[in-house]
Amino acid sequence: MAKSPKPIRLEQKSQSGCADLLEVVLFAPQGANEHDFHLGADVRFGTMVIASDDWSKSVEIGLSRATLGLDLSGCEIDPSAHRFGDRPPVSVKTHKENRETASTSIRSDAGVSLGFAANNAAGKLALKGDVKAQVGAAQNREVSSTAKQIVEAHEDPVVALSGNRWRFVSVGSDFMSSRYSGEEALCKVKVTSASVKVEAKLSFYPKDIAIIDVETSSPSLFDSWKKSPNKAAIAKVLVAKHLRELNPLDNQAVPIVGWVSVLKGAL
Amino acid sequence: MQDASHSLFALMDSEDDDFPTLVARYGIDPATDLQYCDLRNVDFGELIAETLNLTGSNIAGANLSRIRCKNVIGAERETVAQFDALGEMIHRVTFAIKRYQNSDWIWSQIAGEDETETLDLAFYDSAAEQDALTKRLCGHFYNNATVIRDPRQRGLWTKSTAGSELPFLNFLLFYTSKYNSKFEFGPNSLDEAFLDLITGGKSEPIDGPFAALMAANRSSVQKIEKGVEGIGIDEQRIFFSRAVSRELTPGPGQIAFDYAAILFSGYPPISKKFFQDLRAAIRPRLRLVFLCSSELEPYFDEKEGSLSRNVALPNYAIREPLTTRVDLSRLERRIGASSDNRISIGSVTLAKMEKMVERPLREAKGELLKRLDDIKATAAQSRSEVYYL
């Protein structure tokens, strides 16, 4: 009978920098042992409101992108195992559709109308309708054509990157919200020492900050920011500075570290 | 509450849009704070700094052409130079579209209505267009003016015009090219800007076929300019109104005018208060026409200028210009000329513009500007030789 591996009890500690915007909690969903364990990361995003002293003005912000980086000691990611967010590159699919529609209506003096429509698809002309009579002169003619090009692009909200990193991106919205990771293991970790430690840093750059809404007595302010790239840029720079000022983790670093989770244990 | 958030809320109240001013005002350090930032389409203006560090920042469409920084990190000098040319070109095209006016439309609208008691406001986009439109309108008003010869001023006029008499007519022209746009768009500020031009004697003569009438006009305008006394704005409004009234009142024994027109070319529009003073002082029915620089047009925009329309006169008495096919071809030529033929209107936009014929010209210009914004956002990355709106 095979000897069961010795378990490792892991403890998780976390420290927040911008708790409202993002959070990460590391865990081992199936527990850990002396050989390996599956590492899970519960990653969530939210929005944050920055308000003035008198609460008369506020700015709601979110993140359009963030990166999770792992720093491991006493263990390493199993390179042969699947990682959450592994996406083999695929060829871009471009679908072009050209459609030309021509319609002609002919009115006779007696008010009898006759119509037919022609569709030209993929180089083949198909005529629909029943032409019953020959009419001399066309009195009213309308021709319309439309050209349509559809480009199918696929974007993943989570992508595993080199260097033990994962990138989280908003898809279909300007900012991320709710849970992005945690239902399946992030990766499989091989234990190489009696003491293991995994540190996860969830971080973002100032350019990843999205201004979602501005509450003020002037309702047109948000629109004016949208129209003025200079003001919008300055606003985001100031928001980034504010987040750094609030951040107990590191107030100078680029990228801005929003949350740190440490999972450690020993045999 | 931290410093940066105070700055953020101060920014909300700021009217300023100049990037170097905002950077300085809110304590942003160009050497450190602009890394990894979203700086798309930002006009850096004349930013002065020892080091400008743009490492990791998105600067697509940004204009770095006029910065004065010793070290620029994160943007190659070559790229900066490219932004220079590209940004300048887009700026020129924006300007050409924004300022475009259809002077034929303006003339037909103003000349099409005779002896109406209206307030007309129209815009010109260049000094040459101001000159041409003013002369054209003068021709119309002089052709339709009621002229009375005034024996009172025979002596004066004899001396300066070799025997002719000084005519009185029910039309006055104030023309100046000394327009200064640096004023706030408020009632007092508008009137001050207007009266500064009057009291400063900034009116200029204009050439044309109606030499005698224009000479008479010049004499009247100079008398009005000298007739504005007082220091306070209220006083000056009243003095101006009275002086105008005197020049529109024929001498004793003459039949009074029942209608008068005044064309202000190159002067800003006046406030409601000023108009009331003018209306109270002048007896005949009065038509005022203001030809203003198109820099003022946004204040009178149908949607965004409603606040300004409430404080200033005149309102749009002439109908809003509608797009014609001639406008489209002129705009197309302007875009080509102002971009050295590097920007043209693409077939899709052209088809869309065709559908805008008979719709307000403002909308057609807005559509082109919107397309230009799209180019601005992507041009720096695409680096094409030719761009299509």
mmCIF file of C-alpha atoms in Angstrom, chain A residues 50-53 57-59 205-207 214 221 225 227-231 233-239 241-242 245-246 254, chain B residues 1-9 11-14 16-17 19 23 27-28 33-34 36-38 40-43 56 304:
data_model
loop_
_atom_site.group_PDB
_atom_site.id
_atom_site.type_symbol
_atom_site.label_atom_id
_atom_site.label_comp_id
_atom_site.label_asym_id
_atom_site.label_seq_id
_atom_site.Cartn_x
_atom_site.Cartn_y
_atom_site.Cartn_z
ATOM 1 C CA ILE A 50 -13.802 59.227 -3.868
ATOM 2 C CA ALA A 51 -15.843 62.000 -2.250
ATOM 3 C CA SER A 52 -15.070 65.591 -1.362
ATOM 4 C CA ASP A 53 -14.999 66.708 2.305
ATOM 5 C CA LYS A 57 -18.810 65.996 -5.226
ATOM 6 C CA SER A 58 -17.681 62.474 -5.868
ATOM 7 C CA VAL A 59 -15.909 60.436 -8.480
ATOM 8 C CA TYR A 205 -1.129 50.945 -13.658
ATOM 9 C CA PRO A 206 -2.560 54.482 -13.570
ATOM 10 C CA LYS A 207 -3.657 54.035 -17.191
ATOM 11 C CA VAL A 214 -18.813 62.021 -11.585
ATOM 12 C CA LEU A 221 -19.039 68.020 -15.930
ATOM 13 C CA TRP A 225 -14.186 65.730 -19.107
ATOM 14 C CA LYS A 227 -14.615 66.138 -24.400
ATOM 15 C CA SER A 228 -11.371 67.410 -22.920
ATOM 16 C CA PRO A 229 -8.553 64.847 -23.162
ATOM 17 C CA ASN A 230 -6.339 67.195 -21.121
ATOM 18 C CA LYS A 231 -8.712 67.335 -18.159
ATOM 19 C CA ALA A 233 -5.849 62.768 -18.289
ATOM 20 C CA ILE A 234 -5.137 65.087 -15.359
ATOM 21 C CA ALA A 235 -8.116 63.622 -13.470
ATOM 22 C CA LYS A 236 -6.755 60.086 -13.872
ATOM 23 C CA VAL A 237 -3.261 61.175 -12.824
ATOM 24 C CA LEU A 238 -4.757 62.755 -9.686
ATOM 25 C CA VAL A 239 -6.842 59.667 -8.950
ATOM 26 C CA LYS A 241 -1.851 59.902 -6.878
ATOM 27 C CA HIS A 242 -4.741 59.728 -4.427
ATOM 28 C CA GLU A 245 -1.496 58.349 -0.911
ATOM 29 C CA LEU A 246 -4.068 55.987 0.597
ATOM 30 C CA VAL A 254 4.625 51.518 -10.434
ATOM 31 C CA MET B 1 -8.716 63.842 2.889
ATOM 32 C CA GLN B 2 -5.475 63.803 0.955
ATOM 33 C CA ASP B 3 -3.929 66.446 -1.270
ATOM 34 C CA ALA B 4 -4.526 64.707 -4.582
ATOM 35 C CA SER B 5 -8.251 64.341 -3.949
ATOM 36 C CA HIS B 6 -8.486 68.063 -3.089
ATOM 37 C CA SER B 7 -6.834 68.748 -6.430
ATOM 38 C CA LEU B 8 -9.246 66.376 -8.147
ATOM 39 C CA PHE B 9 -12.273 68.288 -6.872
ATOM 40 C CA LEU B 11 -10.187 70.370 -11.181
ATOM 41 C CA MET B 12 -13.957 69.884 -11.374
ATOM 42 C CA ASP B 13 -14.483 73.594 -10.833
ATOM 43 C CA SER B 14 -11.694 74.685 -13.138
ATOM 44 C CA ASP B 16 -8.856 75.903 -17.560
ATOM 45 C CA ASP B 17 -7.942 73.295 -20.143
ATOM 46 C CA PHE B 19 -2.220 71.078 -19.843
ATOM 47 C CA VAL B 23 0.156 70.231 -14.330
ATOM 48 C CA GLY B 27 1.493 69.664 -8.309
ATOM 49 C CA ILE B 28 2.001 66.999 -10.954
ATOM 50 C CA ASP B 33 3.741 61.285 -12.221
ATOM 51 C CA LEU B 34 3.079 60.820 -15.935
ATOM 52 C CA TYR B 36 2.089 54.500 -17.259
ATOM 53 C CA CYS B 37 -0.729 57.001 -17.667
ATOM 54 C CA ASP B 38 -3.534 57.347 -20.158
ATOM 55 C CA ARG B 40 -4.295 59.793 -25.312
ATOM 56 C CA ASN B 41 -5.050 62.920 -27.368
ATOM 57 C CA VAL B 42 -3.565 65.193 -24.723
ATOM 58 C CA ASP B 43 -2.228 68.477 -26.017
ATOM 59 C CA GLY B 56 4.633 53.064 -20.388
ATOM 60 C CA GLU B 304 -24.701 74.488 -25.970
#
